[in-house]
PDB file of C-alpha atoms in Angstrom:
ATOM      1  CA  MET T1087      -1.793 -24.912  -7.285  1.00 46.00           C
ATOM      2  CA  LYS T1088      -2.803 -24.138  -3.695  1.00 42.00           C
ATOM      3  CA  LYS T1089      -1.107 -20.726  -3.882  1.00 44.00           C
ATOM      4  CA  ASN T1090      -3.047 -19.830  -7.047  1.00 47.00           C
ATOM      5  CA  LEU T1091      -6.330 -20.909  -5.449  1.00 43.00           C
ATOM      6  CA  PHE T1092      -5.605 -18.874  -2.301  1.00 40.00           C
ATOM      7  CA  LYS T1093      -4.720 -15.851  -4.435  1.00 42.00           C
ATOM      8  CA  LYS T1094      -8.020 -16.107  -6.345  1.00 42.00           C
ATOM      9  CA  LEU T1095     -10.031 -16.341  -3.102  1.00 40.00           C
ATOM     10  CA  VAL T1096      -8.321 -13.288  -1.591  1.00 40.00           C
ATOM     11  CA  THR T1097      -8.808 -11.307  -4.792  1.00 44.00           C
ATOM     12  CA  GLY T1098     -12.503 -12.194  -4.844  1.00 45.00           C
ATOM     13  CA  VAL T1099     -13.026 -11.127  -1.238  1.00 40.00           C
ATOM     14  CA  LEU T1100     -11.242  -7.815  -1.796  1.00 39.00           C
ATOM     15  CA  ALA T1101     -13.268  -7.122  -4.922  1.00 42.00           C
ATOM     16  CA  THR T1102     -16.517  -7.805  -3.097  1.00 42.00           C
ATOM     17  CA  SER T1103     -15.485  -5.584  -0.177  1.00 42.00           C
ATOM     18  CA  LEU T1104     -14.502  -2.726  -2.469  1.00 39.00           C
ATOM     19  CA  GLY T1105     -17.790  -3.107  -4.314  1.00 41.00           C
ATOM     20  CA  VAL T1106     -19.743  -2.755  -1.069  1.00 37.00           C
ATOM     21  CA  VAL T1107     -17.733   0.311  -0.078  1.00 36.00           C
ATOM     22  CA  ALA T1108     -18.308   1.851  -3.497  1.00 37.00           C
ATOM     23  CA  LEU T1109     -22.041   1.263  -3.302  1.00 35.00           C
ATOM     24  CA  THR T1110     -22.191   2.680   0.209  1.00 35.00           C
ATOM     25  CA  GLY T1111     -20.457   5.846  -0.894  1.00 35.00           C
ATOM     26  CA  CYS T1112     -22.582   6.443  -3.989  1.00 36.00           C
ATOM     27  CA  GLY T1113     -25.294   8.522  -2.372  1.00 33.00           C
ATOM     28  CA  ALA T1114     -27.559   5.713  -1.160  1.00 33.00           C
ATOM     29  CA  GLU T1115     -30.501   7.137   0.761  1.00 40.00           C
ATOM     30  CA  LYS T1116     -29.779   7.266   4.468  1.00 42.00           C
ATOM     31  CA  THR T1117     -32.504   5.788   6.644  1.00 47.00           C
ATOM     32  CA  SER T1118     -32.848   4.382  10.121  1.00 49.00           C
ATOM     33  CA  ASP T1119     -33.998   0.789  10.020  1.00 48.00           C
ATOM     34  CA  LYS T1120     -35.803  -0.600  13.072  1.00 50.00           C
ATOM     35  CA  GLY T1121     -36.905  -4.194  12.565  1.00 52.00           C
ATOM     36  CA  ASN T1122     -39.120  -4.349   9.486  1.00 54.00           C
ATOM     37  CA  GLN T1123     -39.796  -0.596   9.455  1.00 51.00           C
ATOM     38  CA  ALA T1124     -37.675   2.100   7.847  1.00 82.00           C
ATOM     39  CA  TYR T1125     -37.818   5.772   8.746  1.00 95.00           C
ATOM     40  CA  ARG T1126     -35.756   8.936   8.717  1.00 97.00           C
ATOM     41  CA  THR T1127     -34.903  10.619  11.995  1.00 97.00           C
ATOM     42  CA  LEU T1128     -35.392  14.342  12.556  1.00 98.00           C
ATOM     43  CA  ASP T1129     -31.696  15.025  11.906  1.00 97.00           C
ATOM     44  CA  GLU T1130     -31.751  12.987   8.695  1.00 97.00           C
ATOM     45  CA  ILE T1131     -34.768  14.925   7.439  1.00 98.00           C
ATOM     46  CA  LYS T1132     -33.078  18.236   8.203  1.00 98.00           C
ATOM     47  CA  GLU T1133     -29.875  17.058   6.545  1.00 98.00           C
ATOM     48  CA  SER T1134     -31.762  16.086   3.382  1.00 97.00           C
ATOM     49  CA  GLY T1135     -33.496  19.467   3.217  1.00 98.00           C
ATOM     50  CA  GLU T1136     -36.850  17.857   2.435  1.00 98.00           C
ATOM     51  CA  ILE T1137     -39.716  16.202   4.312  1.00 98.00           C
ATOM     52  CA  ASN T1138     -42.229  13.800   2.746  1.00 98.00           C
ATOM     53  CA  ILE T1139     -45.761  14.450   4.000  1.00 98.00           C
ATOM     54  CA  GLY T1140     -48.720  12.256   3.096  1.00 98.00           C
ATOM     55  CA  VAL T1141     -51.939  14.208   2.502  1.00 98.00           C
ATOM     56  CA  PHE T1142     -55.208  13.654   0.682  1.00 97.00           C
ATOM     57  CA  SER T1143     -55.499  15.078  -2.807  1.00 96.00           C
ATOM     58  CA  ASP T1144     -59.287  14.713  -3.172  1.00 91.00           C
ATOM     59  CA  LYS T1145     -60.760  15.516   0.245  1.00 89.00           C
ATOM     60  CA  ASN T1146     -61.775  19.166   0.176  1.00 90.00           C
ATOM     61  CA  PRO T1147     -61.474  21.132   2.491  1.00 92.00           C
ATOM     62  CA  PHE T1148     -58.876  19.065   4.386  1.00 94.00           C
ATOM     63  CA  GLY T1149     -56.483  18.016   1.646  1.00 96.00           C
ATOM     64  CA  TYR T1150     -57.022  18.568  -2.065  1.00 95.00           C
ATOM     65  CA  VAL T1151     -55.378  19.804  -5.259  1.00 97.00           C
ATOM     66  CA  ASP T1152     -56.737  23.096  -6.578  1.00 96.00           C
ATOM     67  CA  ASP T1153     -57.169  24.199 -10.201  1.00 95.00           C
ATOM     68  CA  ASN T1154     -53.554  25.377 -10.288  1.00 97.00           C
ATOM     69  CA  GLY T1155     -52.266  21.970  -9.220  1.00 96.00           C
ATOM     70  CA  ASP T1156     -51.358  23.142  -5.707  1.00 97.00           C
ATOM     71  CA  TYR T1157     -52.203  21.300  -2.492  1.00 98.00           C
ATOM     72  CA  GLN T1158     -54.658  23.146  -0.254  1.00 97.00           C
ATOM     73  CA  GLY T1159     -56.771  22.529   2.854  1.00 97.00           C
ATOM     74  CA  TYR T1160     -56.707  22.366   6.647  1.00 97.00           C
ATOM     75  CA  ASP T1161     -54.072  19.612   6.819  1.00 98.00           C
ATOM     76  CA  VAL T1162     -51.945  21.288   4.146  1.00 98.00           C
ATOM     77  CA  TYR T1163     -52.014  24.637   5.977  1.00 98.00           C
ATOM     78  CA  PHE T1164     -50.561  22.808   8.986  1.00 98.00           C
ATOM     79  CA  ALA T1165     -48.046  20.940   6.841  1.00 98.00           C
ATOM     80  CA  GLU T1166     -46.754  24.207   5.372  1.00 98.00           C
ATOM     81  CA  ARG T1167     -46.006  25.501   8.861  1.00 98.00           C
ATOM     82  CA  LEU T1168     -44.204  22.276   9.805  1.00 98.00           C
ATOM     83  CA  GLY T1169     -41.981  22.604   6.746  1.00 98.00           C
ATOM     84  CA  LYS T1170     -41.292  26.269   7.444  1.00 98.00           C
ATOM     85  CA  ASP T1171     -40.351  25.731  11.084  1.00 98.00           C
ATOM     86  CA  LEU T1172     -38.196  22.714  10.206  1.00 98.00           C
ATOM     87  CA  GLY T1173     -36.487  24.759   7.517  1.00 98.00           C
ATOM     88  CA  VAL T1174     -37.041  22.155   4.804  1.00 98.00           C
ATOM     89  CA  LYS T1175     -38.893  21.820   1.524  1.00 98.00           C
ATOM     90  CA  ILE T1176     -42.134  19.810   1.525  1.00 98.00           C
ATOM     91  CA  ASN T1177     -42.683  16.927  -0.842  1.00 98.00           C
ATOM     92  CA  TYR T1178     -46.406  16.180  -0.791  1.00 98.00           C
ATOM     93  CA  VAL T1179     -47.348  12.549  -1.367  1.00 98.00           C
ATOM     94  CA  SER T1180     -50.931  11.897  -2.444  1.00 97.00           C
ATOM     95  CA  THR T1181     -52.382   9.450   0.055  1.00 96.00           C
ATOM     96  CA  GLU T1182     -55.532   7.355   0.265  1.00 94.00           C
ATOM     97  CA  ALA T1183     -57.187   6.291   3.505  1.00 92.00           C
ATOM     98  CA  ALA T1184     -56.244   2.636   3.077  1.00 92.00           C
ATOM     99  CA  ASN T1185     -52.507   3.226   2.533  1.00 96.00           C
ATOM    100  CA  ARG T1186     -51.718   5.729   5.304  1.00 97.00           C
ATOM    101  CA  VAL T1187     -50.220   3.085   7.606  1.00 97.00           C
ATOM    102  CA  GLU T1188     -48.416   1.330   4.751  1.00 97.00           C
ATOM    103  CA  TYR T1189     -46.778   4.557   3.553  1.00 97.00           C
ATOM    104  CA  LEU T1190     -45.345   5.118   7.035  1.00 97.00           C
ATOM    105  CA  GLU T1191     -44.227   1.525   7.534  1.00 96.00           C
ATOM    106  CA  THR T1192     -42.391   1.490   4.197  1.00 96.00           C
ATOM    107  CA  GLY T1193     -40.808   4.919   4.642  1.00 96.00           C
ATOM    108  CA  LYS T1194     -42.609   6.418   1.659  1.00 97.00           C
ATOM    109  CA  VAL T1195     -43.614   9.345   3.869  1.00 98.00           C
ATOM    110  CA  ASP T1196     -42.165  10.804   7.056  1.00 98.00           C
ATOM    111  CA  VAL T1197     -45.474  12.147   8.372  1.00 98.00           C
ATOM    112  CA  VAL T1198     -49.126  11.554   7.569  1.00 98.00           C
ATOM    113  CA  LEU T1199     -51.438  14.573   7.778  1.00 98.00           C
ATOM    114  CA  ALA T1200     -54.483  13.057   6.103  1.00 96.00           C
ATOM    115  CA  ASN T1201     -57.437  13.544   8.441  1.00 93.00           C
ATOM    116  CA  PHE T1202     -56.061  10.565  10.388  1.00 96.00           C
ATOM    117  CA  THR T1203     -58.374   9.512  13.234  1.00 94.00           C
ATOM    118  CA  VAL T1204     -56.595   8.129  16.300  1.00 96.00           C
ATOM    119  CA  THR T1205     -57.664   4.580  17.196  1.00 94.00           C
ATOM    120  CA  ASP T1206     -56.145   1.902  19.431  1.00 94.00           C
ATOM    121  CA  GLU T1207     -55.743  -0.445  16.462  1.00 94.00           C
ATOM    122  CA  ARG T1208     -53.829   2.128  14.430  1.00 96.00           C
ATOM    123  CA  ALA T1209     -51.722   3.137  17.425  1.00 97.00           C
ATOM    124  CA  GLU T1210     -50.302  -0.391  17.448  1.00 97.00           C
ATOM    125  CA  LYS T1211     -48.834   0.252  13.992  1.00 97.00           C
ATOM    126  CA  VAL T1212     -47.926   3.959  13.974  1.00 98.00           C
ATOM    127  CA  ASP T1213     -47.090   6.630  16.530  1.00 98.00           C
ATOM    128  CA  PHE T1214     -49.623   9.449  16.821  1.00 98.00           C
ATOM    129  CA  ALA T1215     -48.612  12.935  17.874  1.00 98.00           C
ATOM    130  CA  LEU T1216     -50.858  15.290  19.857  1.00 98.00           C
ATOM    131  CA  PRO T1217     -54.310  15.843  18.301  1.00 98.00           C
ATOM    132  CA  TYR T1218     -55.358  18.984  16.467  1.00 97.00           C
ATOM    133  CA  MET T1219     -59.017  18.286  15.638  1.00 96.00           C
ATOM    134  CA  ASN T1220     -62.120  16.562  17.017  1.00 93.00           C
ATOM    135  CA  VAL T1221     -64.188  14.214  14.889  1.00 91.00           C
ATOM    136  CA  ALA T1222     -67.048  11.719  15.059  1.00 90.00           C
ATOM    137  CA  LEU T1223     -68.750   9.640  12.378  1.00 94.00           C
ATOM    138  CA  GLY T1224     -71.711  10.907  10.381  1.00 95.00           C
ATOM    139  CA  VAL T1225     -74.118   9.647   7.731  1.00 97.00           C
ATOM    140  CA  VAL T1226     -75.320  11.611   4.693  1.00 97.00           C
ATOM    141  CA  SER T1227     -78.233  10.548   2.481  1.00 97.00           C
ATOM    142  CA  HIS T1228     -80.504  11.927  -0.245  1.00 96.00           C
ATOM    143  CA  GLU T1229     -83.200  14.393   0.792  1.00 96.00           C
ATOM    144  CA  ASP T1230     -85.862  12.090  -0.690  1.00 95.00           C
ATOM    145  CA  HIS T1231     -84.861   9.324   1.730  1.00 95.00           C
ATOM    146  CA  VAL T1232     -83.104  10.814   4.746  1.00 97.00           C
ATOM    147  CA  ILE T1233     -81.449   8.224   6.980  1.00 97.00           C
ATOM    148  CA  THR T1234     -81.756   9.394  10.597  1.00 97.00           C
ATOM    149  CA  SER T1235     -81.175   5.949  12.127  1.00 96.00           C
ATOM    150  CA  LEU T1236     -79.224   2.939  10.930  1.00 96.00           C
ATOM    151  CA  ASP T1237     -82.347   0.881  11.626  1.00 95.00           C
ATOM    152  CA  GLN T1238     -83.882   2.420   8.500  1.00 96.00           C
ATOM    153  CA  ILE T1239     -81.380   0.671   6.235  1.00 96.00           C
ATOM    154  CA  GLY T1240     -82.946  -2.368   4.589  1.00 94.00           C
ATOM    155  CA  ALA T1241     -81.404  -5.809   4.255  1.00 93.00           C
ATOM    156  CA  ASP T1242     -80.800  -5.339   0.523  1.00 93.00           C
ATOM    157  CA  GLU T1243     -79.577  -1.737   0.768  1.00 96.00           C
ATOM    158  CA  GLN T1244     -75.952  -0.649   0.892  1.00 97.00           C
ATOM    159  CA  VAL T1245     -73.992   2.034   2.718  1.00 98.00           C
ATOM    160  CA  ILE T1246     -70.936   3.557   1.048  1.00 98.00           C
ATOM    161  CA  VAL T1247     -67.659   3.677   2.991  1.00 97.00           C
ATOM    162  CA  ILE T1248     -64.019   4.376   2.173  1.00 95.00           C
ATOM    163  CA  SER T1249     -61.681   1.432   2.714  1.00 95.00           C
ATOM    164  CA  GLY T1250     -59.371   1.935   5.673  1.00 92.00           C
ATOM    165  CA  THR T1251     -61.529   4.507   7.460  1.00 93.00           C
ATOM    166  CA  THR T1252     -63.026   4.433  10.934  1.00 92.00           C
ATOM    167  CA  ALA T1253     -66.493   4.354   9.347  1.00 95.00           C
ATOM    168  CA  GLU T1254     -65.691   1.005   7.747  1.00 96.00           C
ATOM    169  CA  THR T1255     -64.336  -0.380  11.027  1.00 94.00           C
ATOM    170  CA  TYR T1256     -67.241   0.921  13.111  1.00 95.00           C
ATOM    171  CA  LEU T1257     -69.943  -0.506  10.860  1.00 97.00           C
ATOM    172  CA  GLU T1258     -68.221  -3.873  10.473  1.00 96.00           C
ATOM    173  CA  GLN T1259     -67.823  -4.214  14.235  1.00 95.00           C
ATOM    174  CA  ASN T1260     -71.132  -2.749  15.404  1.00 96.00           C
ATOM    175  CA  GLU T1261     -73.555  -3.109  12.477  1.00 96.00           C
ATOM    176  CA  SER T1262     -72.452  -6.288  10.758  1.00 94.00           C
ATOM    177  CA  ASP T1263     -75.888  -6.783   9.150  1.00 95.00           C
ATOM    178  CA  ILE T1264     -75.474  -3.644   7.051  1.00 97.00           C
ATOM    179  CA  LYS T1265     -74.059  -4.254   3.588  1.00 97.00           C
ATOM    180  CA  LEU T1266     -71.114  -2.027   2.744  1.00 97.00           C
ATOM    181  CA  GLN T1267     -70.052  -0.776  -0.663  1.00 97.00           C
ATOM    182  CA  LYS T1268     -66.343   0.038  -0.335  1.00 97.00           C
ATOM    183  CA  PHE T1269     -64.251   2.425  -2.415  1.00 96.00           C
ATOM    184  CA  ASP T1270     -60.544   3.219  -2.244  1.00 93.00           C
ATOM    185  CA  THR T1271     -60.830   6.962  -2.912  1.00 91.00           C
ATOM    186  CA  TYR T1272     -63.153   9.769  -1.921  1.00 89.00           C
ATOM    187  CA  ALA T1273     -63.568  10.758  -5.548  1.00 90.00           C
ATOM    188  CA  ALA T1274     -64.768   7.271  -6.502  1.00 94.00           C
ATOM    189  CA  ALA T1275     -67.159   7.131  -3.534  1.00 94.00           C
ATOM    190  CA  LYS T1276     -68.586  10.559  -4.346  1.00 93.00           C
ATOM    191  CA  THR T1277     -69.197   9.630  -7.970  1.00 94.00           C
ATOM    192  CA  ALA T1278     -70.853   6.349  -7.057  1.00 95.00           C
ATOM    193  CA  PHE T1279     -73.051   7.970  -4.406  1.00 96.00           C
ATOM    194  CA  GLU T1280     -74.240  10.641  -6.813  1.00 95.00           C
ATOM    195  CA  ASN T1281     -74.976   7.961  -9.399  1.00 95.00           C
ATOM    196  CA  GLY T1282     -77.326   6.180  -7.013  1.00 93.00           C
ATOM    197  CA  THR T1283     -75.065   3.603  -5.401  1.00 94.00           C
ATOM    198  CA  GLY T1284     -75.981   3.155  -1.744  1.00 95.00           C
ATOM    199  CA  VAL T1285     -78.779   4.697   0.307  1.00 97.00           C
ATOM    200  CA  ALA T1286     -76.231   6.549   2.467  1.00 97.00           C
ATOM    201  CA  TRP T1287     -72.568   7.421   2.834  1.00 97.00           C
ATOM    202  CA  ALA T1288     -70.872   6.974   6.229  1.00 97.00           C
ATOM    203  CA  ASN T1289     -67.699   8.915   6.913  1.00 94.00           C
ATOM    204  CA  ASP T1290     -66.178  11.434   9.312  1.00 91.00           C
ATOM    205  CA  ASN T1291     -68.918  13.875  10.283  1.00 90.00           C
ATOM    206  CA  THR T1292     -66.748  16.752   9.088  1.00 88.00           C
ATOM    207  CA  GLU T1293     -66.663  15.167   5.646  1.00 87.00           C
ATOM    208  CA  VAL T1294     -70.382  14.448   5.344  1.00 91.00           C
ATOM    209  CA  ILE T1295     -71.352  17.889   6.684  1.00 89.00           C
ATOM    210  CA  ALA T1296     -69.100  19.493   4.082  1.00 87.00           C
ATOM    211  CA  TYR T1297     -70.511  17.247   1.371  1.00 90.00           C
ATOM    212  CA  ALA T1298     -74.131  18.139   2.198  1.00 92.00           C
ATOM    213  CA  LYS T1299     -73.330  21.874   2.274  1.00 88.00           C
ATOM    214  CA  GLU T1300     -71.617  21.717  -1.112  1.00 87.00           C
ATOM    215  CA  ASN T1301     -74.130  19.406  -2.814  1.00 92.00           C
ATOM    216  CA  PRO T1302     -77.817  20.447  -2.785  1.00 94.00           C
ATOM    217  CA  GLY T1303     -80.212  17.554  -2.376  1.00 96.00           C
ATOM    218  CA  TYR T1304     -78.277  15.742   0.354  1.00 97.00           C
ATOM    219  CA  VAL T1305     -78.864  15.818   4.116  1.00 95.00           C
ATOM    220  CA  VAL T1306     -76.805  14.738   7.118  1.00 94.00           C
ATOM    221  CA  GLY T1307     -79.424  12.708   8.960  1.00 95.00           C
ATOM    222  CA  ILE T1308     -76.905  11.358  11.514  1.00 95.00           C
ATOM    223  CA  SER T1309     -74.334  13.960  12.567  1.00 88.00           C
ATOM    224  CA  SER T1310     -72.687  11.938  15.351  1.00 87.00           C
ATOM    225  CA  LEU T1311     -72.284   8.167  15.282  1.00 91.00           C
ATOM    226  CA  GLY T1312     -70.193   6.338  17.840  1.00 86.00           C
ATOM    227  CA  ASP T1313     -67.697   8.009  20.162  1.00 85.00           C
ATOM    228  CA  GLN T1314     -66.034  11.334  19.523  1.00 88.00           C
ATOM    229  CA  GLN T1315     -62.423  10.851  18.486  1.00 92.00           C
ATOM    230  CA  SER T1316     -59.527  13.038  17.432  1.00 95.00           C
ATOM    231  CA  ILE T1317     -57.378  13.724  14.381  1.00 96.00           C
ATOM    232  CA  ALA T1318     -53.592  13.744  14.789  1.00 98.00           C
ATOM    233  CA  PRO T1319     -50.345  13.584  12.789  1.00 98.00           C
ATOM    234  CA  ALA T1320     -48.748  10.145  12.580  1.00 98.00           C
ATOM    235  CA  VAL T1321     -45.142   9.021  12.147  1.00 98.00           C
ATOM    236  CA  THR T1322     -43.562   5.613  11.709  1.00 97.00           C
ATOM    237  CA  LYS T1323     -43.576   3.482  14.856  1.00 96.00           C
ATOM    238  CA  GLY T1324     -40.456   4.197  16.870  1.00 96.00           C
ATOM    239  CA  ASN T1325     -39.488   7.484  15.194  1.00 97.00           C
ATOM    240  CA  SER T1326     -39.224   9.273  18.533  1.00 97.00           C
ATOM    241  CA  THR T1327     -37.094  12.223  17.427  1.00 98.00           C
ATOM    242  CA  LEU T1328     -39.600  13.329  14.799  1.00 98.00           C
ATOM    243  CA  LEU T1329     -42.562  12.580  17.075  1.00 98.00           C
ATOM    244  CA  ASP T1330     -41.119  14.655  19.922  1.00 98.00           C
ATOM    245  CA  TRP T1331     -40.437  17.580  17.613  1.00 98.00           C
ATOM    246  CA  ILE T1332     -43.992  17.530  16.227  1.00 98.00           C
ATOM    247  CA  ASN T1333     -45.463  17.381  19.733  1.00 98.00           C
ATOM    248  CA  ASP T1334     -43.372  20.382  20.810  1.00 98.00           C
ATOM    249  CA  GLU T1335     -44.415  22.189  17.637  1.00 98.00           C
ATOM    250  CA  ILE T1336     -48.135  21.580  18.243  1.00 98.00           C
ATOM    251  CA  GLU T1337     -47.861  22.880  21.808  1.00 98.00           C
ATOM    252  CA  SER T1338     -45.945  25.935  20.623  1.00 98.00           C
ATOM    253  CA  LEU T1339     -48.445  26.647  17.840  1.00 98.00           C
ATOM    254  CA  GLY T1340     -51.240  26.473  20.393  1.00 97.00           C
ATOM    255  CA  GLU T1341     -49.796  29.529  22.143  1.00 96.00           C
ATOM    256  CA  GLU T1342     -50.541  31.596  19.037  1.00 97.00           C
ATOM    257  CA  ASN T1343     -53.965  30.014  18.357  1.00 97.00           C
ATOM    258  CA  PHE T1344     -52.581  28.597  15.121  1.00 98.00           C
ATOM    259  CA  PHE T1345     -55.243  25.947  14.582  1.00 98.00           C
ATOM    260  CA  HIS T1346     -58.065  28.451  14.972  1.00 98.00           C
ATOM    261  CA  ALA T1347     -56.331  30.546  12.324  1.00 98.00           C
ATOM    262  CA  ASP T1348     -56.035  27.416  10.173  1.00 98.00           C
ATOM    263  CA  TYR T1349     -59.780  26.762  10.582  1.00 97.00           C
ATOM    264  CA  GLU T1350     -60.665  30.334   9.648  1.00 97.00           C
ATOM    265  CA  ALA T1351     -58.444  30.208   6.576  1.00 98.00           C
ATOM    266  CA  THR T1352     -59.573  26.808   5.260  1.00 96.00           C
ATOM    267  CA  LEU T1353     -62.776  25.564   6.929  1.00 95.00           C
ATOM    268  CA  LEU T1354     -64.819  28.642   7.840  1.00 94.00           C
ATOM    269  CA  ASP T1355     -66.506  28.893   4.448  1.00 92.00           C
ATOM    270  CA  THR T1356     -67.571  25.256   4.691  1.00 89.00           C
ATOM    271  CA  TYR T1357     -68.652  24.914   8.311  1.00 88.00           C
ATOM    272  CA  GLY T1358     -69.192  28.445   9.557  1.00 87.00           C
ATOM    273  CA  ALA T1359     -68.154  29.920  12.898  1.00 90.00           C
ATOM    274  CA  ASP T1360     -70.538  27.787  14.962  1.00 84.00           C
ATOM    275  CA  TYR T1361     -68.411  24.636  14.509  1.00 85.00           C
ATOM    276  CA  GLU T1362     -65.003  26.229  15.132  1.00 91.00           C
ATOM    277  CA  ASP T1363     -64.589  25.635  18.861  1.00 90.00           C
ATOM    278  CA  THR T1364     -66.236  22.213  18.573  1.00 87.00           C
ATOM    279  CA  LEU T1365     -63.849  20.947  15.907  1.00 91.00           C
ATOM    280  CA  VAL T1366     -60.541  22.663  16.689  1.00 95.00           C
ATOM    281  CA  ILE T1367     -58.106  21.300  19.281  1.00 96.00           C
ATOM    282  CA  GLU T1368     -55.572  23.993  20.126  1.00 96.00           C
ATOM    283  CA  GLY T1369     -52.088  23.079  21.292  1.00 95.00           C
ATOM    284  CA  GLY T1370     -52.876  19.362  21.632  1.00 93.00           C
ATOM    285  CA  ALA T1371     -55.127  19.925  24.651  1.00 85.00           C
ATOM    286  CA  THR T1372     -58.340  17.875  24.405  1.00 64.00           C
ATOM    287  CA  LYS T1373     -61.417  19.145  26.219  1.00 51.00           C
TER     288      LYS T1373
END
């Protein structure tokens, strides 16, 4: 009786062990797991032959999908070079402002190149590489009621913001009396703004300047709100091998004036030559 019981227990343990081995050898995705965060190291990305890059799909001219279904824009131009120099295929993942951190923390993307402004709060959750663009906040409004100061916004009026952006954070922390109308996507915010929701739209100044240039009837009454900040790639917290490679890449690209070339290929038509040296950070070196 005891022998039969012992035999059953041993058989069960062996079966379980073999099952684990079988599952491990069946092509399970290889990731590095640090605490609650999962990420792929540089070597694992190279071994897979593919890198997952989070970009916007509706924020022209930084990240958007063109009429042919292809990703285009300033961030995408940079992403294409990263993929080329890594020697891997790029899998673009459409990203919204509010889920950039989440996509890195869950390993859905390896890198975020989605007009990501560097802040102390975000740096606690992700690792930022060297910057490649300057940015401040701006406010766009209708030409019939141009907002040149936040003091002009009435108690019952609303300002449009995108959830998860620095504009949302800045206004909540510094202008708590202003009512915010929040949207998850740029497309939804644009549609609402054009349909009369909100007296103004607060966002990165690059975004609102582009919007006003592309949409007659709108004016950027506030072109710089708060401190000037920078845009940088981000990787999952602790992914030092990928972070170090990206930093080396940005410094190397600076030697060939890559980001000025990127600007001229993707942003020149929108902003003109006058903004180029103001917006572009070459080789990670801030002014």
